[in-house]
Tab-separated table of C-alpha atoms and ligand atoms in Angstrom:
chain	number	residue	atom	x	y	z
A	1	UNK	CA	117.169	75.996	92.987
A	2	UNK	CA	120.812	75.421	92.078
A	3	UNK	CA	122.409	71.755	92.524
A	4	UNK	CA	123.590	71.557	95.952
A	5	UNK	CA	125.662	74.043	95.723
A	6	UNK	CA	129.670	72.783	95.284
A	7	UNK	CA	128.668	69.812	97.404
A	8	UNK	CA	128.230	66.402	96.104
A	9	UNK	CA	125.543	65.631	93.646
A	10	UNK	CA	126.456	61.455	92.679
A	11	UNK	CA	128.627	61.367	95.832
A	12	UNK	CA	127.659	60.814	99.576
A	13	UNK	CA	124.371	62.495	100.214
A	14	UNK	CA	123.656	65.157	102.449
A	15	UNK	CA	120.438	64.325	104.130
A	16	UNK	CA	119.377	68.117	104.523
A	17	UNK	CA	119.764	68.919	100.335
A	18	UNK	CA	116.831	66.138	100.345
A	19	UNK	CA	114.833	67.822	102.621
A	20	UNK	CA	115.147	71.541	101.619
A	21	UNK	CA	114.226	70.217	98.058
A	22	UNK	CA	111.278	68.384	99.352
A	23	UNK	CA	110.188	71.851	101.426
A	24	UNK	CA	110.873	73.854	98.502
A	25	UNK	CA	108.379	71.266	96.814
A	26	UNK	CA	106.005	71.555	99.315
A	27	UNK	CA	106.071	75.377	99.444
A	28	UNK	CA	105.711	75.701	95.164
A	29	UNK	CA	102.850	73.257	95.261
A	30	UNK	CA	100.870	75.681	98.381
A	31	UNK	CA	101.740	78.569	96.566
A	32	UNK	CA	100.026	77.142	93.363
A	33	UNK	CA	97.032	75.889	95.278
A	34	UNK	CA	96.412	78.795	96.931
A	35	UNK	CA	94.676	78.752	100.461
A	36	UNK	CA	92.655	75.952	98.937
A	37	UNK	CA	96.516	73.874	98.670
A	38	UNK	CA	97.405	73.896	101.694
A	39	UNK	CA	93.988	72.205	102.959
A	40	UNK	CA	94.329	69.987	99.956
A	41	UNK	CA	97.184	68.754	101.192
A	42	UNK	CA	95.974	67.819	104.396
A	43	UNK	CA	93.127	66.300	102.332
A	44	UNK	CA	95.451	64.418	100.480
A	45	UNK	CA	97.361	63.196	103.688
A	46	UNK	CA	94.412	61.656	104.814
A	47	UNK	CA	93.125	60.643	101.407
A	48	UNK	CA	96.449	58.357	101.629
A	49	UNK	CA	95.270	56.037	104.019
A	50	UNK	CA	92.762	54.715	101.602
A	51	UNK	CA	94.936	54.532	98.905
A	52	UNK	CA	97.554	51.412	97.654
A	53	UNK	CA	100.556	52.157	99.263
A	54	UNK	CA	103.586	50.967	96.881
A	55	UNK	CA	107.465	51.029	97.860
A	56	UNK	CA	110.240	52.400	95.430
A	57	UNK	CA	113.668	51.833	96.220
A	58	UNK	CA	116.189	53.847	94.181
A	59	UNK	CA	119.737	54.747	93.921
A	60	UNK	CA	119.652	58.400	95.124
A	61	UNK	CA	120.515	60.171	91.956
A	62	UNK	CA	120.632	64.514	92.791
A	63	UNK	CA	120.728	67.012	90.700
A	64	UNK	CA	118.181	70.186	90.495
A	65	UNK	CA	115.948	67.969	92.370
A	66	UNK	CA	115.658	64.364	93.713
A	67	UNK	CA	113.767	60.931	92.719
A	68	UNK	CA	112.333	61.443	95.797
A	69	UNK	CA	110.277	64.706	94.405
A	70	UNK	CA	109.356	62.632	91.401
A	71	UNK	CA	107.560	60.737	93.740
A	72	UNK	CA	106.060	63.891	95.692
A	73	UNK	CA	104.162	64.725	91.867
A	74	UNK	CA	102.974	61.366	91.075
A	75	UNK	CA	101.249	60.750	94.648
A	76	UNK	CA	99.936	64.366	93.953
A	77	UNK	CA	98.733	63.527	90.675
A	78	UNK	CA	96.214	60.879	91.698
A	79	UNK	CA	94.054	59.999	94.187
A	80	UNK	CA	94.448	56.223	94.358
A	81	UNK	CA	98.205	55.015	94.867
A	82	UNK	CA	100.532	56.503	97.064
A	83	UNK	CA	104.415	55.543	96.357
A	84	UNK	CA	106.931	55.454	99.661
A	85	UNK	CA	110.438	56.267	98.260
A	86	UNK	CA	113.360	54.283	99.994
A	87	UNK	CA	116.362	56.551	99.205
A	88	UNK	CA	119.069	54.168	99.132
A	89	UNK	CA	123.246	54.868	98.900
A	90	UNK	CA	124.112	57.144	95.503
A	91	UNK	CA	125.157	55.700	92.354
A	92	UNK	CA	128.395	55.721	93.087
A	93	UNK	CA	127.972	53.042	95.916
A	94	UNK	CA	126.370	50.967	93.115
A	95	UNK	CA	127.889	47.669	94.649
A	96	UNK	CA	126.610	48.684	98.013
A	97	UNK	CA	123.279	49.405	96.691
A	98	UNK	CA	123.231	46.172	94.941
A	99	UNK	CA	123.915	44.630	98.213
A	100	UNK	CA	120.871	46.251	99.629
A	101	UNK	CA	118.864	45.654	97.225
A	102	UNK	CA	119.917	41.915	97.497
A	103	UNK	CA	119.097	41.946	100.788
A	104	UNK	CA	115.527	43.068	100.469
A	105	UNK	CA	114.350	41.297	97.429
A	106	UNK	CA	115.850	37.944	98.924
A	107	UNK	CA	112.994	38.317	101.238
A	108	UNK	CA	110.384	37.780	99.016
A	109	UNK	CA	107.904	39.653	101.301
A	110	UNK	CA	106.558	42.130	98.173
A	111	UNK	CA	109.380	45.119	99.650
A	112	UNK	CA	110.366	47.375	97.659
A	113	UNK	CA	107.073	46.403	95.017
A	114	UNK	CA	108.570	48.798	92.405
A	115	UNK	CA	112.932	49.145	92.309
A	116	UNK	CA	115.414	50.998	89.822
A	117	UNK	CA	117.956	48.799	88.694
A	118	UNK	CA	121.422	49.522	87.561
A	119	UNK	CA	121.251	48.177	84.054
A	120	UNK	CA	124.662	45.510	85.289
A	121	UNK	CA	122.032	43.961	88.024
A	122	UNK	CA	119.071	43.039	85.302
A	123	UNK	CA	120.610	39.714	84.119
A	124	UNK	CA	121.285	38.716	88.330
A	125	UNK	CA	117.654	39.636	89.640
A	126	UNK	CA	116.273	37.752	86.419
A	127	UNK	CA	117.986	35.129	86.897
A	128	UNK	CA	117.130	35.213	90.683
A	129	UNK	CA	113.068	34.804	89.827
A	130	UNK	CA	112.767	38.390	91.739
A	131	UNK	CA	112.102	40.547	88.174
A	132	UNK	CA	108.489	40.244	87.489
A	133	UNK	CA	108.511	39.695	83.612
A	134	UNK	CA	107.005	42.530	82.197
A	135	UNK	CA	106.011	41.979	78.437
A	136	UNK	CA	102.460	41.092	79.017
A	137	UNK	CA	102.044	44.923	81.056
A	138	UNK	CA	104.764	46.531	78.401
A	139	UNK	CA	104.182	44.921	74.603
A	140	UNK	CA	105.233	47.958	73.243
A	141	UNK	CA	108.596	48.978	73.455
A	142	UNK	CA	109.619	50.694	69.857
A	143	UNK	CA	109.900	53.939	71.285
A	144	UNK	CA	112.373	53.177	73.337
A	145	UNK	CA	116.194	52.596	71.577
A	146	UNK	CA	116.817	49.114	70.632
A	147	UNK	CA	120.183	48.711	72.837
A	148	UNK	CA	118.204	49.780	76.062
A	149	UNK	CA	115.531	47.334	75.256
A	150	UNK	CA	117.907	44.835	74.665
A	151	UNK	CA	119.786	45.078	78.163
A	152	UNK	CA	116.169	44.972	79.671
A	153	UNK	CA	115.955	41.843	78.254
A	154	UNK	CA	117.287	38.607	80.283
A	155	UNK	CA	116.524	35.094	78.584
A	156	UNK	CA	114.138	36.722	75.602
A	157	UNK	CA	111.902	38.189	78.198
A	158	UNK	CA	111.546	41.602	79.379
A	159	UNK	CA	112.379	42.196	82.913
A	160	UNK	CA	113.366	46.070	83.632
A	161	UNK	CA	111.788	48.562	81.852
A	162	UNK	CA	114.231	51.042	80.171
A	163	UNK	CA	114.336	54.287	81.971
A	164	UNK	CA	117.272	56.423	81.246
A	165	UNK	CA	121.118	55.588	79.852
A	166	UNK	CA	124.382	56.825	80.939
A	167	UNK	CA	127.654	56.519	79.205
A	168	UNK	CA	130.860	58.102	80.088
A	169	UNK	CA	132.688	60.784	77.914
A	170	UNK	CA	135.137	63.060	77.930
A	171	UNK	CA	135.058	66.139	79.552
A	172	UNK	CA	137.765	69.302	78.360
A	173	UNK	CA	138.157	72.907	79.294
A	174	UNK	CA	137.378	74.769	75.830
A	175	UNK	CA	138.989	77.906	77.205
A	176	UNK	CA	142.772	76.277	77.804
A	177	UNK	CA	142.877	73.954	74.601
A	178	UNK	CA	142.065	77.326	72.180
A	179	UNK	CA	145.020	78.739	74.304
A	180	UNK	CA	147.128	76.451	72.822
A	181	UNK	CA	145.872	76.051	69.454
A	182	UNK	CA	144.821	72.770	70.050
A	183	UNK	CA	141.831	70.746	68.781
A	184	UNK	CA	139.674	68.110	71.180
A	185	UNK	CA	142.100	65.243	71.298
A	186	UNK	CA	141.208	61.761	69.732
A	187	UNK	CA	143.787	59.361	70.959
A	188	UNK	CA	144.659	58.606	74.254
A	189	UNK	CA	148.958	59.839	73.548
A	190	UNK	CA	147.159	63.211	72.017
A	191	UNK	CA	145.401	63.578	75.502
A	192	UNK	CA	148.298	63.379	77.547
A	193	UNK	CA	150.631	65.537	75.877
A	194	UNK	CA	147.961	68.127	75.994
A	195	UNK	CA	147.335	67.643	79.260
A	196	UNK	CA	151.135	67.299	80.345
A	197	UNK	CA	151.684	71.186	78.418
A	198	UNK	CA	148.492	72.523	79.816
A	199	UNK	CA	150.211	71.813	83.191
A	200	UNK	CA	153.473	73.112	82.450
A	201	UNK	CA	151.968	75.779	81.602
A	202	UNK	CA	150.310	76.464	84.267
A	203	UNK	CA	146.557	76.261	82.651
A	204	UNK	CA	145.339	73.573	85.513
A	205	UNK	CA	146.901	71.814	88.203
A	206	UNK	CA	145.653	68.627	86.716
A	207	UNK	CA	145.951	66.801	83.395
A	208	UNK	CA	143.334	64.072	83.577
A	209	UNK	CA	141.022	63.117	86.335
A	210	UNK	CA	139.482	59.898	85.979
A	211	UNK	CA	138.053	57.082	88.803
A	212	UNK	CA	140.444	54.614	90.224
A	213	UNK	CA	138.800	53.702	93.404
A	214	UNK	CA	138.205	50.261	94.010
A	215	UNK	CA	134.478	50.497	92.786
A	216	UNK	CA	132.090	49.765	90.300
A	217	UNK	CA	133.401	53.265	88.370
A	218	UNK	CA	136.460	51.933	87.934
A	219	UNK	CA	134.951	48.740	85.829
A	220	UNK	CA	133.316	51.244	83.685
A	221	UNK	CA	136.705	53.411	82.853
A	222	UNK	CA	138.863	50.326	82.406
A	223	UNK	CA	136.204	48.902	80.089
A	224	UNK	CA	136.212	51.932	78.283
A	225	UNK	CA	139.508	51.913	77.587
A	226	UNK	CA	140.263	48.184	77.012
A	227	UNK	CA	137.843	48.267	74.585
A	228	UNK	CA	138.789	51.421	72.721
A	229	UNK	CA	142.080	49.607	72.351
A	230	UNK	CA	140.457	46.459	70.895
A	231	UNK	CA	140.198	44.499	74.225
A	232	UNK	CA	137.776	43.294	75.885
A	233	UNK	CA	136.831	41.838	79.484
A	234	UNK	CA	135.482	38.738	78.605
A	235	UNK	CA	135.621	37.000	75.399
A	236	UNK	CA	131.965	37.129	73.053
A	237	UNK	CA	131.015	33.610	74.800
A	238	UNK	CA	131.073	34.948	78.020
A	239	UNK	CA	133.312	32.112	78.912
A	240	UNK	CA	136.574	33.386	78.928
A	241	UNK	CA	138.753	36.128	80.309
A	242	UNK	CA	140.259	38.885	77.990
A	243	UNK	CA	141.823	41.301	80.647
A	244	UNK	CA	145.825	39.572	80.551
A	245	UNK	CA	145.525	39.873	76.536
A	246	UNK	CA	148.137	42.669	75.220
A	247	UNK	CA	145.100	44.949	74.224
A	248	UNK	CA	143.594	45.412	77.909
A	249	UNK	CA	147.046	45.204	79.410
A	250	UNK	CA	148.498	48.061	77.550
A	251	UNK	CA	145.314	50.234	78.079
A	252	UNK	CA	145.211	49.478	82.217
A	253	UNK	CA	149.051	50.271	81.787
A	254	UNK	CA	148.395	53.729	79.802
A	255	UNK	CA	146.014	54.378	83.023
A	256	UNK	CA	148.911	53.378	85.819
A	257	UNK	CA	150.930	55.777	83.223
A	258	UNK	CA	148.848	58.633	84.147
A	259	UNK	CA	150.160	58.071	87.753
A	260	UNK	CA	153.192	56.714	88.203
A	261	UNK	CA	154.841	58.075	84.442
A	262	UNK	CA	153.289	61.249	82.498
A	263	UNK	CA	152.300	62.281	86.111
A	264	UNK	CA	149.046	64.241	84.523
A	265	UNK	CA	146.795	62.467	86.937
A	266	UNK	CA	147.259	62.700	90.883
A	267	UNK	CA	148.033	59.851	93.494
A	268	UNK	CA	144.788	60.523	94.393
A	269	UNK	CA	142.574	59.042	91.724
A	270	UNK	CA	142.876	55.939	92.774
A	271	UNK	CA	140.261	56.974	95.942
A	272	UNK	CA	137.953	59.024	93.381
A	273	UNK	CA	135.085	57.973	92.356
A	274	UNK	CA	132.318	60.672	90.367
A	275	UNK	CA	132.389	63.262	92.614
A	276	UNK	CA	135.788	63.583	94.081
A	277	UNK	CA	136.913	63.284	90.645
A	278	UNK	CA	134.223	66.136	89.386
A	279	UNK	CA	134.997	68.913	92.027
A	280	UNK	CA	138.391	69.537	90.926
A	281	UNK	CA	137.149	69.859	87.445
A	282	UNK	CA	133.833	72.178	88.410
A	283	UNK	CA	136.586	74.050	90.019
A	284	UNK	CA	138.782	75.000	87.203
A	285	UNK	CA	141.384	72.398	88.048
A	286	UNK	CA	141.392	69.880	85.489
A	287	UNK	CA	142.313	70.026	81.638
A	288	UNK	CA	140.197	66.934	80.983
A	289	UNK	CA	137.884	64.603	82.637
A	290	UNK	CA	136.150	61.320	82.252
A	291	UNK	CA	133.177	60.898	83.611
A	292	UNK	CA	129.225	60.745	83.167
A	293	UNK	CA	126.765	63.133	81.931
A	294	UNK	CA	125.113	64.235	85.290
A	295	UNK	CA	128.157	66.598	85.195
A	296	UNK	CA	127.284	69.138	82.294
A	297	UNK	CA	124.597	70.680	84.287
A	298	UNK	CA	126.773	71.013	87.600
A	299	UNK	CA	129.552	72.502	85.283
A	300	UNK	CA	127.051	75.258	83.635
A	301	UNK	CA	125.417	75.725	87.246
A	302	UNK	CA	127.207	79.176	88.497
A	303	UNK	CA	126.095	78.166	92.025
A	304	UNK	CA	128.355	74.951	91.617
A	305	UNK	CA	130.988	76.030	88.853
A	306	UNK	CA	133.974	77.976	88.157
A	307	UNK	CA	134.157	76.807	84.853
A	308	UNK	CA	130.737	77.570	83.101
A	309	UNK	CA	130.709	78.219	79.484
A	310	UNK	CA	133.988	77.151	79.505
A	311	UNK	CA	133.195	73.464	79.657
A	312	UNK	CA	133.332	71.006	76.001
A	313	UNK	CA	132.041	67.267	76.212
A	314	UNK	CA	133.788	64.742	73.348
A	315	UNK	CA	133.610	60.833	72.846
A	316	UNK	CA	136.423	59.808	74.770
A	317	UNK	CA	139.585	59.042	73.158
A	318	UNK	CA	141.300	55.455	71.483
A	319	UNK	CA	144.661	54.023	70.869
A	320	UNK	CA	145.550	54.191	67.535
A	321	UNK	CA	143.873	51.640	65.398
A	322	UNK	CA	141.069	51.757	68.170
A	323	UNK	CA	137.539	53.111	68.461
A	324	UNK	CA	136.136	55.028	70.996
A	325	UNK	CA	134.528	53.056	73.551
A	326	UNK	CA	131.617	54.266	76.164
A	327	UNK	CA	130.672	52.265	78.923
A	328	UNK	CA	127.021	52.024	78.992
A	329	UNK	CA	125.577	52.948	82.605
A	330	UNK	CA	121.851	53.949	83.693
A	331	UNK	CA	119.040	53.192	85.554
A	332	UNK	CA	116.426	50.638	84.508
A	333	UNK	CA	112.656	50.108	86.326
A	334	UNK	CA	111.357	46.618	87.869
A	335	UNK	CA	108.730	45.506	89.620
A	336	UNK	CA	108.893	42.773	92.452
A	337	UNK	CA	107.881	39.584	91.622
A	338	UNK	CA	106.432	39.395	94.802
A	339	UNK	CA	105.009	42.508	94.775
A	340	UNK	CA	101.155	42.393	96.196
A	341	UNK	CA	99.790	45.763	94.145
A	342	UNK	CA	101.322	44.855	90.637
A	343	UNK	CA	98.595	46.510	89.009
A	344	UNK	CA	99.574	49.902	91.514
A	345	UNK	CA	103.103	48.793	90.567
A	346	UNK	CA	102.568	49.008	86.651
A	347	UNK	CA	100.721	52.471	86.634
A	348	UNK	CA	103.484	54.086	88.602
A	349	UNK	CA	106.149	52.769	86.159
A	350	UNK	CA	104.180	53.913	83.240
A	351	UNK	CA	104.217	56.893	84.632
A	352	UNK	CA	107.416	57.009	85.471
A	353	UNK	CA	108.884	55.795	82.082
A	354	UNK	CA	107.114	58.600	80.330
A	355	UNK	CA	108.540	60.788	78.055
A	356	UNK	CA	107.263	63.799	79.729
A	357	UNK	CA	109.117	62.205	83.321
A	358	UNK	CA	111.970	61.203	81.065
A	359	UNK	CA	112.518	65.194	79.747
A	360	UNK	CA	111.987	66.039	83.441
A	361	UNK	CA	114.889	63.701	84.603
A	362	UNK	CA	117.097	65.111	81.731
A	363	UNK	CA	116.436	68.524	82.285
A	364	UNK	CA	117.094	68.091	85.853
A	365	UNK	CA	119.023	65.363	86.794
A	366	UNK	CA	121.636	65.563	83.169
A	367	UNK	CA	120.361	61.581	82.422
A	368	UNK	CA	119.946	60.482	78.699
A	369	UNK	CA	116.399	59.530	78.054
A	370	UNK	CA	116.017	55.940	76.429
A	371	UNK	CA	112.800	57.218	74.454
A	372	UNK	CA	114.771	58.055	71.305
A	373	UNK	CA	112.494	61.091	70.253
A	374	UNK	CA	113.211	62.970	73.195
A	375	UNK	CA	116.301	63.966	71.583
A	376	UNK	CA	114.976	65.914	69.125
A	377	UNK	CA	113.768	67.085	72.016
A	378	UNK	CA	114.147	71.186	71.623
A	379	UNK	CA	114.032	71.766	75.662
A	380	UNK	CA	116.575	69.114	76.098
A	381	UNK	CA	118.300	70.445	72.923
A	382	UNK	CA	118.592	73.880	74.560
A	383	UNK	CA	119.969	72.997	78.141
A	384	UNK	CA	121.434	70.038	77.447
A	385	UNK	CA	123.338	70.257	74.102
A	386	UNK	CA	125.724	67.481	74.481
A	387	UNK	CA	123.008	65.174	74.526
A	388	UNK	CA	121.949	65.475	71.020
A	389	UNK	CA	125.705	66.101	69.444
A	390	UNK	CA	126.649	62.465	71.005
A	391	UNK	CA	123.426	60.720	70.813
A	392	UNK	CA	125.914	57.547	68.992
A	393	UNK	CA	127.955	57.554	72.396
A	394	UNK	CA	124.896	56.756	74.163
A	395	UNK	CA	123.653	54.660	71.632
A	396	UNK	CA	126.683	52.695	70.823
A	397	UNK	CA	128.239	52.654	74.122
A	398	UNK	CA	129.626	49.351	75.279
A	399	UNK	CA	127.671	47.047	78.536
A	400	UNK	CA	129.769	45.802	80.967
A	401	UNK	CA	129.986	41.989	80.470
A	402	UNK	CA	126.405	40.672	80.859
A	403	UNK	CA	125.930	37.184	83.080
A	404	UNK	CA	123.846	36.545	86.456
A	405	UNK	CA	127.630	36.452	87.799
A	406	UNK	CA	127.942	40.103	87.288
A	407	UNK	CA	128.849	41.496	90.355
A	408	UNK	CA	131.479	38.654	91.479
A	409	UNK	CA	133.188	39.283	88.197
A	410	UNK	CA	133.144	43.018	89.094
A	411	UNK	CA	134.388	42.558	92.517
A	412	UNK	CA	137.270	40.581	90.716
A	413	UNK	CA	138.122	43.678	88.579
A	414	UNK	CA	137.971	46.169	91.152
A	415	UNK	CA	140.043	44.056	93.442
A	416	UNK	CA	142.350	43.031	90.021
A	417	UNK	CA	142.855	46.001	88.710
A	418	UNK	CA	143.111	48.080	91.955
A	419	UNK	CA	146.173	45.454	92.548
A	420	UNK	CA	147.537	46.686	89.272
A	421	UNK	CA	147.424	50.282	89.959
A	422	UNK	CA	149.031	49.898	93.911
A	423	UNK	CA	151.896	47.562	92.377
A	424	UNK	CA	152.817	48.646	88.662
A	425	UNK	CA	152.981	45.240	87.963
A	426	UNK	CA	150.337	45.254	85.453
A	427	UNK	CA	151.074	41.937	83.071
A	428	UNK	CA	150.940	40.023	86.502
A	429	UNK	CA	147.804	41.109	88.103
A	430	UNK	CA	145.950	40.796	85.051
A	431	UNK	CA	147.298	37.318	84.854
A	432	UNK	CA	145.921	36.624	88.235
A	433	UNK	CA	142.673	38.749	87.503
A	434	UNK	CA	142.111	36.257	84.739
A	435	UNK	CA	142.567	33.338	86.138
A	436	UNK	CA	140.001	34.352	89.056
A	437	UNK	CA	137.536	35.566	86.356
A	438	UNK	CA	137.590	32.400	84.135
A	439	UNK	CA	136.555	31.004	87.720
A	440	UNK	CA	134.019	32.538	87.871
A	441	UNK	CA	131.960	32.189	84.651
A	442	UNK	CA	133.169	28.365	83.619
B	501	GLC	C1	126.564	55.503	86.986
B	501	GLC	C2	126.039	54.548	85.933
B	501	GLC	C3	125.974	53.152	86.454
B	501	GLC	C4	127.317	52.763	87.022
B	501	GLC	C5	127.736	53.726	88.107
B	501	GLC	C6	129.124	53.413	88.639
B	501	GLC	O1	125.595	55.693	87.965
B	501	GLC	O2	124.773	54.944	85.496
B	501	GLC	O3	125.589	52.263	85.438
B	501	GLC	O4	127.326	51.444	87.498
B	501	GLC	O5	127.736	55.040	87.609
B	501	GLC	O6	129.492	54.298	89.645
C-alpha cells in the first residue's frame, strides 16, 4: 500500500482511502487466520457486544495507513474492550477540530472517553476540568523526552499523555542545489537568492512554498520565523504582546517579501495550508519547502513522488544573528474526565503510547516518537533518516504560546497576520494584532 496515491495525505480526506485501507486490513488479517480468521472474526463481532465499548476521537492523520487501523489491531488484540474511532477533520483543520472537540467534551456525557489532543489545546481542556489528570494511571514518564512531558503538563499535573511530536523543517531538492554548487542554505537572504537563481534558471517553477492560509499552519510558520529572528509572540510572562516589536515585524515582512518582492513564492500561498503547499513540491516544483515531517515518506513514495531520492530535510533557516527556530506540533492522548470506562480508557492509551505503536506511527504515518529511545531506533533509522539527523529540531523546537486562551490568541494571528499579508502594511497590522492580543491575555 502506497500513501494515497498523489492525493492528499494531511489535507481534506477522501472517505474511500479510509475504507480501502480498512478492507485491505480486513483482507491481511483473513489471510493470516486462515479459514479459521474469517470465522474468528465473526466471533469477534459478536464477542464485541460483551465487551467495554470506548470512543476515540482523533484528528485524521493518513499516511501508509490510518488511526483508524490502529484501532482495527488493538480491538483485535483483546477480547475485552472494543474502541469506536470518531475520525474527525485532518490536522490541518486543527481549529475546526478543536471546535469539535469543544463541542463534545462541553457535554460532559463521557463522549469521546479517550481523545488526541493537539499539544496547543492541553493547557484549554485542563483548564476546562475536561482532562482527566493522569499521574496517578502514568507515574512514570522518563522515557518519554522531557519537553513533551512538559507540554503534557498544565498546572504541575499531567493531563495528556505524550504521544508523538511534530516540528516543521525545511525541505530542499538535493538534485538542483548540487547543480549550482550550492550548500543547504542557513539564513533566510541565502534561501532566497537560491531559490530566486534556481528559478531563473529554470530548475523549478517555485522558490519557496510555505503556508499562508488563514489557519492554525500559518501560527506555526510565523512563529518559526519570528523567533529565529529573536522575536517572539508573546513576551516570557505570557502577558504581553511581542508581534509589533522590530524582530517579528521584519520576519512577517521577509514572508510578505516572498510574495509581493523576491517573487520566489506564488500568490497562492496565502490559501495553502500542508498539502496544497506539499503537492507542488512531491511534484518536482519547488526548490524548497517548509513544512512537517509527514512529508518525507510521501516524497520517497514513487506512487506519490516525482522527486524521490532527490529530496534533503535541514533545520530551517535564521536571520543573521538568529537561531533556527521549529515550531513544536503533535498529537498528545487524554482521557475524558467524564469518561465512564477509565480503567478501559487507560489500557487503550497504554497501549497506544507504546513504543512498539509509536515505531508503527513513525514508520507509517512520518510522526516523531516522544519515547526518546526509539530513535536509536534502527527501523526508524533506515526509513526514516531525517528523524535521527534532527532529533535537536524536535527536541528543541519552540511551543506556540501556552495559556487556556490559546486558540483566541491564534484566531488573532491568523486574522492579524493574514491582514498583513493582503495589505503590505506590515508595521500597522502588527500594531493592531497587538493591541487585540494584549486583550486577550491581561
Ligand atoms: C500539525 C501539527 C499541529 C499543528 C498543525 C497545524 O498537525 O502537529 O501541532 O497545529 O499541524 O496545521
Amino acid at each position: 500500500m502506497t500513501h494515497t496515491a498523489k492525493g492528499p495525505v494531511h489535507g481534506p480526506v477522501k472517505l474511500a482511502d479510509r475504507s480501502m485501507t480498512s478492507r485491505r486490513q480486513f483482507l491481511q488479517t483473513s489471510a493470516a487466520f486462515g479459514a479459521a480468521g474469517m470465522a474468528g472474526l465473526g466471533v469477534t463481532r459478536a464477542r464485541a457486544q460483551s465487551r467495554v465499548e470506548i470512543s476515540f476521537a482523533s484528528a485524521a492523520f493518513f499516511g501508509k495507513e490510518s488511526f483508524g487501523d490502529l484501532c482495527d489491531t488493538f480491538n483485535e488484540s483483546q477480547d475485552r474492550i472494543f474502541v469506536r474511532f470518531i475520525e474527525l477533520p485532518p490536522p490541518s483543520s486543527s481549529t475546526e477540530v478543536f471546535q469539535g472537540l469543544v463541542q463534545q467534551l462541553a457535554r460532559a456525557d463521557g463522549t469521546p472517553d479517550v481523545f488526541s489532543q493537539d499539544v496547543i489545546w492541553i493547557a484549554g481542556f485542563a483548564e476546562a476540568g475536561w482532562a482527566l489528570p493522569l499521574g496517578e494511571y502514568f507515574p512514570d514518564t522518563k522515557d518519554y523526552f522531557s519537553g513533551t512531558v512538559a507540554a503534557c503538563t498544565y498546572n504541575n499535573q499531567l493531563t495528556a499523555l505524550p504521544w508523538f511530536m511534530d516540528s516543521g523543517m525545511l525541505y530542499y531538492r538535493r538534485d538542483i542545489l548540487e547543480k549550482m554548487g550550492a550548500e543547504v542554505p542557513t539564513t533566510w537572504d541565502q534561501m532566497a537568492t537560491l531559490a530566486a537563481a534556481a528559478q531563473g534558471a529554470g530548475d523549478a517553477e517555485f522558490g519557496y512554498l510555505w503556508q499562508g492560509k488563514q489557519a492554525e499552519v500559518l501560527v506555526c510558520d510565523a512563529v518559526e520565523i519570528i523567533t529565529s529572528n529573536n522575536g517572539a509572540i508573546l513576551a516570557a510572562d505570557g502577558k504581553s504582546a511581542l508581534v509589533n516589536q522590530p524582530e517579528a515585524v521584519a520576519a512577517i515582512q521577509f514572508l510578505y517579501d516572498t510574495i509581493a518582492t523576491t517573487k520566489i513564492s506564488p500568490q497562492n500561498v496565502l490559501s495553502w495550508d500542508e498539502e496544497p503547499s506539499r503537492m507542488p513540491f512531491t511534484a518536482g516544483r519547488g526548490t524548497f519547502m517548509r513544512n512537517w515531517s509527514y512529508v518525507y515518506p510521501i516524497a520517497q513514495d514513487p506512487a506519490a513522488s516525482d522527486v524521490v531520492d532527490k529530496v534533503g530535510v535541514a533545520p530551517l533557516p535564521a536571520f543573521d544573528g538568529g537561531k533556527s527556530a521549529a515550531c513544536l506540533g503533535g498529537y498528545q492522548l487524554g482521557i475524558n474526565a467524564n469518561s465512564k470506562y477509565r480503567e478501559a480508557a487507560v489500557e487503550f492509551l497504554t497501549w497506544l503510547s507504546s513504543a512498539e505503536v509509536q515505531q508503527r506511527i513513525a514508520l507509517n504515518f512520518g510522526l516523531a516518537p516522544t519515547r526518546a529511545n526509539l530513535f536509536d531506533d534502527a527501523t526508524i533509522k533506515a526509513e526514516q533518516p531525517f528523524m535521527a539527523s534532527l532529533q535537536s529540531v524536535f527536541t528543541g523546537a519552540t511551543a506556540r504560546p501556552i495559556t487556556p486562551k490559546y486558540s483566541e490568541v491564534s484566531l488573532a494571528l491568523q486574522s492579524g497576520i493574514s491582514k498583513a499579508f493582503v495589505s503590505g502594511n506590515v508595521q500597522a497590522e502588527m500594531d493592531a494584532l497587538a493591541t487585540e492580543i494584549n486583550r486577550i491575555v491581561a
